[in-house]
Amino acid sequence: MTTAATNDAGATRALIFALLALACGHMLSTLLRTIPAVSLDLMAADFGIEPQALASLTSVYPFAFAAAQIPVGAAMDRFGVRPVSLSLLAGTVVGAIASGFATGPESFAVGQVLLGVATSGMLMCPMTLAAKQLSAARFGLWSGAILSIGNIGMLLSSSPLAFVVDTYGWRAGFWISALGGVAVALAVFLLVPNQPAEHKDESSPLSQMIEVLRLGLSRPLRGLIALALVSLATSLVLRGLWGGPWLMQVKGLSRVEAGNQLGAFTLAMIAGPLLIGMIDRRIGRRRALVAGTHLAGALLLALMALGAPHYAVSILLGLPVMPPEYDLVLFVLIGLATSAQPLLFGMSRQLVDAQVAGKALAAINLAFFLGAALMQSITGAVAAFAGLPAVLLFMAAMLLFGTLIFLAYTRTVQNR
């Protein structure tokens, strides 16, 4: 008994270290994805283009990220988590170095495409290992922990990155990330077991993509897909791209001060899923909770935009512009309100048959990141045409529109 218990404890400890190593890859992914939030102005000046144009260009990262989701998932089924993770981390190091040494928009875009493909599986790797090794209850706990560890990357890209950029320049963020990729790859090599591939699905990545798209467009999932397209996009694009320029250009904060506010936003995004999960279990009205939080997020975004100079909230309160403290409160509330996204995964499993549940989850995941790519690309054009307040109002409108479609298509869903 004692020997068996010791072996079980050792296996559990080994699994925890393996999951932590893989989760650090997800943390590196979120760091890389949000570097432009505190360095977009310097990067644009270095490349000799407008910040809005560079913002649109950076959308190649999430487009590549979304496009690689299903092929990378198929590779994990065929080759196993460890070799795929090591390959992705090698690509991440190359992409970070390429981005750091970019001399213009074209070479920077190449680096961003490499990073988008290479980081596309950084969340799937620990999730897949956890799903294979843990019970359903423990998987629920660890999936939340993996997401929280990953979001630490956005904490690193707030005040700490702002300090690095101010001191050493924007390229240092990518070079440090490359070193981080080497360290994570070493941890994965040492700690993650080399399990045999399972060959769950021998069909081609193209046929798998077509099947996922077909399921995503089916009537049961349309409402969830519509909301998924704008839900994660809103928080990622605000945190990863426009939050810094908003605080520095409109509110006059320094880079480090803006990083502090974005850090508070990130803490809310880390705590939010846990809080929303607790509320969901207590009230048992998932559809209403998802819709209500996203409607609140749309309202909060609109209030932030209307606090700009010569906009309604500032005029109403007789101020030239709402103070940065106003934005800090709104950032935290937006981070909490938009944290109901994981509940869409749970709802998708209620709406489809068990044999296609995996593809339904893939469809939701694909919509999350495809939506982020589209939002990032479109808001760059909006910013160039109408300014930063219009960007926030556009995102608020899209969040409202997506929530209304979600409500229309999920009227018959029974909440659990």
GROMACS .gro file of C-alpha atoms in nm:
model
  416
    1MET     CA    1   0.000   0.000   0.000
    2THR     CA    2   0.272   0.239   0.096
    3THR     CA    3   0.465   0.172  -0.224
    4ALA     CA    4   0.153   0.217  -0.437
    5ALA     CA    5   0.065   0.540  -0.258
    6THR     CA    6   0.421   0.664  -0.307
    7ASN     CA    7   0.406   0.578  -0.679
    8ASP     CA    8   0.070   0.757  -0.715
    9ALA     CA    9   0.206   1.066  -0.539
   10GLY     CA   10   0.512   1.062  -0.762
   11ALA     CA   11   0.300   1.030  -1.077
   12THR     CA   12   0.075   1.315  -0.966
   13ARG     CA   13   0.374   1.536  -0.890
   14ALA     CA   14   0.529   1.457  -1.229
   15LEU     CA   15   0.202   1.541  -1.406
   16ILE     CA   16   0.174   1.873  -1.220
   17PHE     CA   17   0.527   1.972  -1.323
   18ALA     CA   18   0.453   1.870  -1.684
   19LEU     CA   19   0.133   2.078  -1.691
   20LEU     CA   20   0.312   2.375  -1.537
   21ALA     CA   21   0.587   2.355  -1.800
   22LEU     CA   22   0.334   2.345  -2.083
   23ALA     CA   23   0.125   2.622  -1.924
   24CYS     CA   24   0.435   2.842  -1.929
   25GLY     CA   25   0.423   2.806  -2.307
   26HIS     CA   26   0.071   2.951  -2.301
   27MET     CA   27   0.201   3.232  -2.079
   28LEU     CA   28   0.470   3.306  -2.339
   29SER     CA   29   0.200   3.313  -2.607
   30THR     CA   30  -0.010   3.574  -2.426
   31LEU     CA   31   0.301   3.783  -2.363
   32LEU     CA   32   0.396   3.786  -2.730
   33ARG     CA   33   0.041   3.856  -2.843
   34THR     CA   34   0.013   4.169  -2.626
   35ILE     CA   35   0.356   4.332  -2.682
   36PRO     CA   36   0.209   4.590  -2.926
   37ALA     CA   37  -0.019   4.730  -2.652
   38VAL     CA   38   0.269   4.920  -2.490
   39SER     CA   39   0.502   4.963  -2.788
   40LEU     CA   40   0.286   5.027  -3.095
   41ASP     CA   41   0.388   5.394  -3.124
   42LEU     CA   42   0.761   5.320  -3.110
   43MET     CA   43   0.734   5.030  -3.354
   44ALA     CA   44   0.536   5.241  -3.602
   45ALA     CA   45   0.789   5.526  -3.580
   46ASP     CA   46   1.075   5.281  -3.634
   47PHE     CA   47   0.908   5.136  -3.944
   48GLY     CA   48   0.801   5.477  -4.078
   49ILE     CA   49   0.427   5.402  -4.092
   50GLU     CA   50   0.119   5.519  -3.907
   51PRO     CA   51   0.030   5.335  -3.582
   52GLN     CA   52  -0.317   5.255  -3.722
   53ALA     CA   53  -0.162   5.088  -4.026
   54LEU     CA   54   0.072   4.884  -3.807
   55ALA     CA   55  -0.224   4.786  -3.588
   56SER     CA   56  -0.399   4.641  -3.893
   57LEU     CA   57  -0.078   4.467  -3.996
   58THR     CA   58  -0.043   4.296  -3.658
   59SER     CA   59  -0.373   4.117  -3.728
   60VAL     CA   60  -0.173   3.863  -3.932
   61TYR     CA   61  -0.070   3.713  -3.596
   62PRO     CA   62  -0.423   3.612  -3.482
   63PHE     CA   63  -0.519   3.513  -3.840
   64ALA     CA   64  -0.224   3.273  -3.853
   65PHE     CA   65  -0.305   3.162  -3.498
   66ALA     CA   66  -0.664   3.078  -3.593
   67ALA     CA   67  -0.571   2.904  -3.919
   68ALA     CA   68  -0.325   2.673  -3.741
   69GLN     CA   69  -0.561   2.561  -3.463
   70ILE     CA   70  -0.701   2.248  -3.625
   71PRO     CA   71  -0.382   2.127  -3.802
   72VAL     CA   72  -0.191   2.159  -3.476
   73GLY     CA   73  -0.465   1.969  -3.293
   74ALA     CA   74  -0.447   1.692  -3.553
   75ALA     CA   75  -0.068   1.681  -3.513
   76MET     CA   76  -0.106   1.628  -3.137
   77ASP     CA   77  -0.334   1.331  -3.198
   78ARG     CA   78  -0.086   1.180  -3.444
   79PHE     CA   79   0.251   1.260  -3.284
   80GLY     CA   80   0.175   1.333  -2.917
   81VAL     CA   81   0.190   1.645  -2.699
   82ARG     CA   82   0.564   1.652  -2.627
   83PRO     CA   83   0.707   1.656  -2.981
   84VAL     CA   84   0.443   1.902  -3.102
   85SER     CA   85   0.505   2.134  -2.807
   86LEU     CA   86   0.881   2.129  -2.863
   87SER     CA   87   0.833   2.202  -3.233
   88LEU     CA   88   0.600   2.492  -3.157
   89LEU     CA   89   0.841   2.635  -2.901
   90ALA     CA   90   1.125   2.618  -3.154
   91GLY     CA   91   0.904   2.809  -3.399
   92THR     CA   92   0.819   3.061  -3.128
   93VAL     CA   93   1.188   3.133  -3.066
   94VAL     CA   94   1.247   3.181  -3.439
   95GLY     CA   95   0.940   3.405  -3.473
   96ALA     CA   96   1.037   3.618  -3.173
   97ILE     CA   97   1.389   3.666  -3.309
   98ALA     CA   98   1.253   3.751  -3.655
   99SER     CA   99   1.011   4.007  -3.506
  100GLY     CA  100   1.285   4.160  -3.291
  101PHE     CA  101   1.517   4.204  -3.590
  102ALA     CA  102   1.247   4.329  -3.828
  103THR     CA  103   1.352   4.630  -4.034
  104GLY     CA  104   1.014   4.722  -4.180
  105PRO     CA  105   0.645   4.628  -4.200
  106GLU     CA  106   0.706   4.335  -4.437
  107SER     CA  107   0.973   4.161  -4.228
  108PHE     CA  108   0.775   4.229  -3.911
  109ALA     CA  109   0.467   4.068  -4.071
  110VAL     CA  110   0.675   3.756  -4.150
  111GLY     CA  111   0.779   3.734  -3.784
  112GLN     CA  112   0.418   3.778  -3.670
  113VAL     CA  113   0.295   3.500  -3.900
  114LEU     CA  114   0.564   3.267  -3.763
  115LEU     CA  115   0.460   3.357  -3.407
  116GLY     CA  116   0.090   3.311  -3.484
  117VAL     CA  117   0.143   2.958  -3.616
  118ALA     CA  118   0.397   2.862  -3.348
  119THR     CA  119   0.190   2.982  -3.050
  120SER     CA  120  -0.140   2.844  -3.184
  121GLY     CA  121  -0.108   2.522  -2.984
  122MET     CA  122   0.031   2.665  -2.660
  123LEU     CA  123  -0.308   2.640  -2.489
  124MET     CA  124  -0.408   2.311  -2.653
  125CYS     CA  125  -0.090   2.133  -2.540
  126PRO     CA  126  -0.150   2.151  -2.162
  127MET     CA  127  -0.526   2.112  -2.211
  128THR     CA  128  -0.476   1.794  -2.415
  129LEU     CA  129  -0.234   1.643  -2.163
  130ALA     CA  130  -0.471   1.730  -1.876
  131ALA     CA  131  -0.771   1.582  -2.059
  132LYS     CA  132  -0.582   1.254  -2.114
  133GLN     CA  133  -0.452   1.220  -1.760
  134LEU     CA  134  -0.715   1.371  -1.527
  135SER     CA  135  -1.071   1.296  -1.421
  136ALA     CA  136  -1.346   1.534  -1.535
  137ALA     CA  137  -1.355   1.711  -1.197
  138ARG     CA  138  -0.979   1.758  -1.179
  139PHE     CA  139  -0.968   1.863  -1.544
  140GLY     CA  140  -1.212   2.144  -1.464
  141LEU     CA  141  -0.983   2.268  -1.190
  142TRP     CA  142  -0.668   2.246  -1.401
  143SER     CA  143  -0.822   2.403  -1.711
  144GLY     CA  144  -0.891   2.714  -1.502
  145ALA     CA  145  -0.540   2.703  -1.357
  146ILE     CA  146  -0.385   2.674  -1.705
  147LEU     CA  147  -0.580   2.977  -1.826
  148SER     CA  148  -0.478   3.177  -1.518
  149ILE     CA  149  -0.110   3.085  -1.559
  150GLY     CA  150  -0.133   3.184  -1.924
  151ASN     CA  151  -0.276   3.524  -1.842
  152ILE     CA  152   0.032   3.599  -1.632
  153GLY     CA  153   0.192   3.666  -1.970
  154MET     CA  154  -0.033   3.969  -2.004
  155LEU     CA  155   0.080   4.086  -1.660
  156LEU     CA  156   0.439   4.064  -1.781
  157SER     CA  157   0.348   4.269  -2.088
  158SER     CA  158   0.202   4.552  -1.878
  159SER     CA  159   0.425   4.747  -1.637
  160PRO     CA  160   0.735   4.519  -1.661
  161LEU     CA  161   0.734   4.531  -2.041
  162ALA     CA  162   0.667   4.907  -2.039
  163PHE     CA  163   0.980   4.952  -1.826
  164VAL     CA  164   1.183   4.731  -2.063
  165VAL     CA  165   1.056   4.921  -2.369
  166ASP     CA  166   1.131   5.260  -2.212
  167THR     CA  167   1.479   5.147  -2.108
  168TYR     CA  168   1.596   4.919  -2.389
  169GLY     CA  169   1.352   4.972  -2.679
  170TRP     CA  170   1.063   4.769  -2.818
  171ARG     CA  171   1.284   4.503  -2.975
  172ALA     CA  172   1.402   4.391  -2.631
  173GLY     CA  173   1.054   4.255  -2.558
  174PHE     CA  174   1.086   4.005  -2.843
  175TRP     CA  175   1.445   3.911  -2.759
  176ILE     CA  176   1.353   3.843  -2.396
  177SER     CA  177   1.057   3.635  -2.519
  178ALA     CA  178   1.295   3.432  -2.738
  179LEU     CA  179   1.510   3.355  -2.432
  180GLY     CA  180   1.190   3.262  -2.246
  181GLY     CA  181   1.099   3.024  -2.528
  182VAL     CA  182   1.434   2.846  -2.491
  183ALA     CA  183   1.380   2.812  -2.115
  184VAL     CA  184   1.026   2.674  -2.158
  185ALA     CA  185   1.143   2.431  -2.426
  186LEU     CA  186   1.409   2.299  -2.189
  187ALA     CA  187   1.145   2.255  -1.914
  188VAL     CA  188   0.913   2.071  -2.155
  189PHE     CA  189   1.199   1.848  -2.272
  190LEU     CA  190   1.284   1.751  -1.913
  191LEU     CA  191   0.936   1.733  -1.756
  192VAL     CA  192   0.676   1.630  -2.017
  193PRO     CA  193   0.645   1.254  -2.083
  194ASN     CA  194   0.681   1.122  -2.437
  195GLN     CA  195   0.348   0.944  -2.472
  196PRO     CA  196   0.257   0.743  -2.783
  197ALA     CA  197   0.031   0.909  -3.038
  198GLU     CA  198  -0.330   0.796  -3.039
  199HIS     CA  199  -0.426   0.847  -3.406
  200LYS     CA  200  -0.780   0.942  -3.310
  201ASP     CA  201  -0.862   1.095  -3.648
  202GLU     CA  202  -0.679   0.989  -3.964
  203SER     CA  203  -0.867   1.231  -4.189
  204SER     CA  204  -0.678   1.521  -4.344
  205PRO     CA  205  -0.655   1.858  -4.166
  206LEU     CA  206  -0.857   2.008  -4.453
  207SER     CA  207  -1.145   1.765  -4.407
  208GLN     CA  208  -1.135   1.823  -4.032
  209MET     CA  209  -1.148   2.200  -4.090
  210ILE     CA  210  -1.447   2.162  -4.321
  211GLU     CA  211  -1.632   1.948  -4.066
  212VAL     CA  212  -1.564   2.197  -3.785
  213LEU     CA  213  -1.685   2.487  -4.001
  214ARG     CA  214  -1.998   2.293  -4.100
  215LEU     CA  215  -2.080   2.224  -3.737
  216GLY     CA  216  -2.008   2.583  -3.637
  217LEU     CA  217  -2.254   2.713  -3.897
  218SER     CA  218  -2.527   2.466  -3.795
  219ARG     CA  219  -2.832   2.619  -3.630
  220PRO     CA  220  -2.768   2.485  -3.274
  221LEU     CA  221  -2.430   2.660  -3.253
  222ARG     CA  222  -2.493   2.979  -3.453
  223GLY     CA  223  -2.574   3.190  -3.150
  224LEU     CA  224  -2.269   3.071  -2.961
  225ILE     CA  225  -2.043   3.123  -3.263
  226ALA     CA  226  -2.179   3.476  -3.313
  227LEU     CA  227  -2.095   3.570  -2.955
  228ALA     CA  228  -1.761   3.386  -2.961
  229LEU     CA  229  -1.654   3.592  -3.264
  230VAL     CA  230  -1.678   3.916  -3.066
  231SER     CA  231  -1.637   3.808  -2.702
  232LEU     CA  232  -1.271   3.715  -2.668
  233ALA     CA  233  -1.188   3.957  -2.949
  234THR     CA  234  -1.306   4.251  -2.741
  235SER     CA  235  -1.090   4.175  -2.438
  236LEU     CA  236  -0.783   4.063  -2.637
  237VAL     CA  237  -0.786   4.358  -2.878
  238LEU     CA  238  -0.849   4.608  -2.598
  239ARG     CA  239  -0.579   4.456  -2.377
  240GLY     CA  240  -0.335   4.360  -2.648
  241LEU     CA  241  -0.356   4.656  -2.885
  242TRP     CA  242  -0.568   4.965  -2.811
  243GLY     CA  243  -0.558   4.991  -2.432
  244GLY     CA  244  -0.205   5.135  -2.427
  245PRO     CA  245  -0.258   5.393  -2.705
  246TRP     CA  246  -0.589   5.498  -2.544
  247LEU     CA  247  -0.426   5.566  -2.208
  248MET     CA  248  -0.114   5.731  -2.349
  249GLN     CA  249  -0.260   5.936  -2.635
  250VAL     CA  250  -0.608   6.023  -2.504
  251LYS     CA  251  -0.544   6.026  -2.128
  252GLY     CA  252  -0.182   6.144  -2.132
  253LEU     CA  253  -0.034   5.868  -1.917
  254SER     CA  254   0.328   5.762  -1.938
  255ARG     CA  255   0.411   5.417  -2.075
  256VAL     CA  256   0.466   5.271  -1.728
  257GLU     CA  257   0.148   5.434  -1.589
  258ALA     CA  258  -0.047   5.287  -1.880
  259GLY     CA  259   0.117   4.951  -1.809
  260ASN     CA  260  -0.002   4.969  -1.448
  261GLN     CA  261  -0.362   5.015  -1.561
  262LEU     CA  262  -0.334   4.733  -1.813
  263GLY     CA  263  -0.192   4.519  -1.534
  264ALA     CA  264  -0.505   4.580  -1.327
  265PHE     CA  265  -0.713   4.491  -1.633
  266THR     CA  266  -0.521   4.164  -1.663
  267LEU     CA  267  -0.571   4.078  -1.295
  268ALA     CA  268  -0.944   4.117  -1.351
  269MET     CA  269  -0.919   3.886  -1.653
  270ILE     CA  270  -0.741   3.628  -1.436
  271ALA     CA  271  -0.989   3.648  -1.147
  272GLY     CA  272  -1.296   3.688  -1.369
  273PRO     CA  273  -1.335   3.328  -1.496
  274LEU     CA  274  -1.313   3.192  -1.141
  275LEU     CA  275  -1.572   3.443  -1.019
  276ILE     CA  276  -1.805   3.384  -1.313
  277GLY     CA  277  -1.773   3.008  -1.262
  278MET     CA  278  -1.878   3.041  -0.898
  279ILE     CA  279  -2.177   3.256  -0.994
  280ASP     CA  280  -2.275   3.009  -1.267
  281ARG     CA  281  -2.276   2.717  -1.024
  282ARG     CA  282  -2.478   2.916  -0.770
  283ILE     CA  283  -2.752   3.066  -0.987
  284GLY     CA  284  -2.774   2.794  -1.253
  285ARG     CA  285  -2.884   3.031  -1.532
  286ARG     CA  286  -2.595   3.009  -1.775
  287ARG     CA  287  -2.762   3.169  -2.078
  288ALA     CA  288  -2.877   3.472  -1.878
  289LEU     CA  289  -2.535   3.506  -1.713
  290VAL     CA  290  -2.349   3.493  -2.045
  291ALA     CA  291  -2.582   3.747  -2.208
  292GLY     CA  292  -2.596   3.978  -1.907
  293THR     CA  293  -2.220   3.998  -1.860
  294HIS     CA  294  -2.158   4.067  -2.229
  295LEU     CA  295  -2.426   4.337  -2.240
  296ALA     CA  296  -2.260   4.493  -1.936
  297GLY     CA  297  -1.925   4.476  -2.117
  298ALA     CA  298  -2.071   4.660  -2.416
  299LEU     CA  299  -2.209   4.933  -2.190
  300LEU     CA  300  -1.877   4.971  -2.006
  301LEU     CA  301  -1.685   5.004  -2.333
  302ALA     CA  302  -1.926   5.274  -2.450
  303LEU     CA  303  -1.885   5.461  -2.120
  304MET     CA  304  -1.507   5.450  -2.160
  305ALA     CA  305  -1.529   5.592  -2.512
  306LEU     CA  306  -1.770   5.865  -2.404
  307GLY     CA  307  -1.518   5.982  -2.141
  308ALA     CA  308  -1.288   6.116  -2.414
  309PRO     CA  309  -1.253   6.494  -2.468
  310HIS     CA  310  -1.570   6.653  -2.607
  311TYR     CA  311  -1.770   6.330  -2.569
  312ALA     CA  312  -2.095   6.288  -2.375
  313VAL     CA  313  -1.976   6.175  -2.031
  314SER     CA  314  -1.702   6.442  -2.011
  315ILE     CA  315  -1.943   6.713  -2.128
  316LEU     CA  316  -2.216   6.597  -1.889
  317LEU     CA  317  -1.980   6.620  -1.591
  318GLY     CA  318  -1.830   6.950  -1.707
  319LEU     CA  319  -1.478   6.809  -1.748
  320PRO     CA  320  -1.237   6.849  -2.040
  321VAL     CA  321  -1.173   6.473  -2.021
  322MET     CA  322  -1.255   6.201  -1.770
  323PRO     CA  323  -0.958   6.131  -1.538
  324PRO     CA  324  -0.749   5.813  -1.576
  325GLU     CA  325  -0.901   5.673  -1.255
  326TYR     CA  326  -1.232   5.653  -1.440
  327ASP     CA  327  -1.069   5.431  -1.703
  328LEU     CA  328  -0.901   5.217  -1.436
  329VAL     CA  329  -1.237   5.129  -1.283
  330LEU     CA  330  -1.385   5.057  -1.625
  331PHE     CA  331  -1.090   4.839  -1.728
  332VAL     CA  332  -1.134   4.623  -1.418
  333LEU     CA  333  -1.510   4.595  -1.469
  334ILE     CA  334  -1.466   4.512  -1.839
  335GLY     CA  335  -1.212   4.243  -1.748
  336LEU     CA  336  -1.463   4.087  -1.510
  337ALA     CA  337  -1.764   4.124  -1.743
  338THR     CA  338  -1.599   3.965  -2.045
  339SER     CA  339  -1.474   3.666  -1.844
  340ALA     CA  340  -1.785   3.458  -1.912
  341GLN     CA  341  -1.634   3.331  -2.240
  342PRO     CA  342  -1.547   2.982  -2.103
  343LEU     CA  343  -1.917   2.922  -2.035
  344LEU     CA  344  -1.967   2.909  -2.414
  345PHE     CA  345  -1.765   2.586  -2.417
  346GLY     CA  346  -2.000   2.437  -2.158
  347MET     CA  347  -2.309   2.550  -2.351
  348SER     CA  348  -2.176   2.398  -2.674
  349ARG     CA  349  -2.159   2.057  -2.510
  350GLN     CA  350  -2.527   2.091  -2.416
  351LEU     CA  351  -2.631   2.165  -2.773
  352VAL     CA  352  -2.467   1.888  -2.975
  353ASP     CA  353  -2.441   1.510  -2.964
  354ALA     CA  354  -2.158   1.356  -2.763
  355GLN     CA  355  -1.981   1.216  -3.071
  356VAL     CA  356  -1.925   1.566  -3.215
  357ALA     CA  357  -1.861   1.746  -2.885
  358GLY     CA  358  -1.489   1.775  -2.960
  359LYS     CA  359  -1.550   1.938  -3.296
  360ALA     CA  360  -1.804   2.173  -3.136
  361LEU     CA  361  -1.539   2.286  -2.888
  362ALA     CA  362  -1.296   2.332  -3.176
  363ALA     CA  363  -1.555   2.545  -3.360
  364ILE     CA  364  -1.597   2.771  -3.055
  365ASN     CA  365  -1.221   2.797  -3.009
  366LEU     CA  366  -1.171   2.878  -3.378
  367ALA     CA  367  -1.441   3.147  -3.358
  368PHE     CA  368  -1.269   3.305  -3.056
  369PHE     CA  369  -0.940   3.356  -3.236
  370LEU     CA  370  -1.076   3.423  -3.584
  371GLY     CA  371  -1.293   3.694  -3.426
  372ALA     CA  372  -0.986   3.843  -3.257
  373ALA     CA  373  -0.807   3.855  -3.593
  374LEU     CA  374  -1.102   4.022  -3.765
  375MET     CA  375  -1.155   4.269  -3.481
  376GLN     CA  376  -0.788   4.365  -3.476
  377SER     CA  377  -0.782   4.419  -3.852
  378ILE     CA  378  -1.107   4.618  -3.871
  379THR     CA  379  -1.035   4.839  -3.568
  380GLY     CA  380  -0.710   4.949  -3.729
  381ALA     CA  381  -0.914   5.094  -4.016
  382VAL     CA  382  -1.167   5.244  -3.774
  383ALA     CA  383  -0.888   5.415  -3.577
  384ALA     CA  384  -0.736   5.560  -3.895
  385PHE     CA  385  -1.073   5.689  -4.013
  386ALA     CA  386  -1.238   5.809  -3.692
  387GLY     CA  387  -0.998   5.791  -3.395
  388LEU     CA  388  -0.964   5.587  -3.077
  389PRO     CA  389  -1.305   5.670  -2.918
  390ALA     CA  390  -1.468   5.532  -3.234
  391VAL     CA  391  -1.269   5.210  -3.191
  392LEU     CA  392  -1.416   5.156  -2.844
  393LEU     CA  393  -1.767   5.241  -2.964
  394PHE     CA  394  -1.727   4.999  -3.256
  395MET     CA  395  -1.623   4.717  -3.021
  396ALA     CA  396  -1.915   4.798  -2.791
  397ALA     CA  397  -2.155   4.782  -3.087
  398MET     CA  398  -2.012   4.448  -3.204
  399LEU     CA  399  -2.042   4.304  -2.853
  400LEU     CA  400  -2.404   4.419  -2.835
  401PHE     CA  401  -2.480   4.277  -3.180
  402GLY     CA  402  -2.319   3.942  -3.099
  403THR     CA  403  -2.512   3.915  -2.772
  404LEU     CA  404  -2.844   3.986  -2.944
  405ILE     CA  405  -2.777   3.712  -3.201
  406PHE     CA  406  -2.679   3.478  -2.917
  407LEU     CA  407  -3.009   3.548  -2.740
  408ALA     CA  408  -3.210   3.499  -3.059
  409TYR     CA  409  -3.059   3.159  -3.140
  410THR     CA  410  -3.050   3.018  -2.784
  411ARG     CA  411  -3.409   3.082  -2.677
  412THR     CA  412  -3.481   2.712  -2.634
  413VAL     CA  413  -3.161   2.627  -2.444
  414GLN     CA  414  -3.228   2.483  -2.101
  415ASN     CA  415  -2.984   2.632  -1.853
  416ARG     CA  416  -2.808   2.407  -1.608
   0.00000   0.00000   0.00000
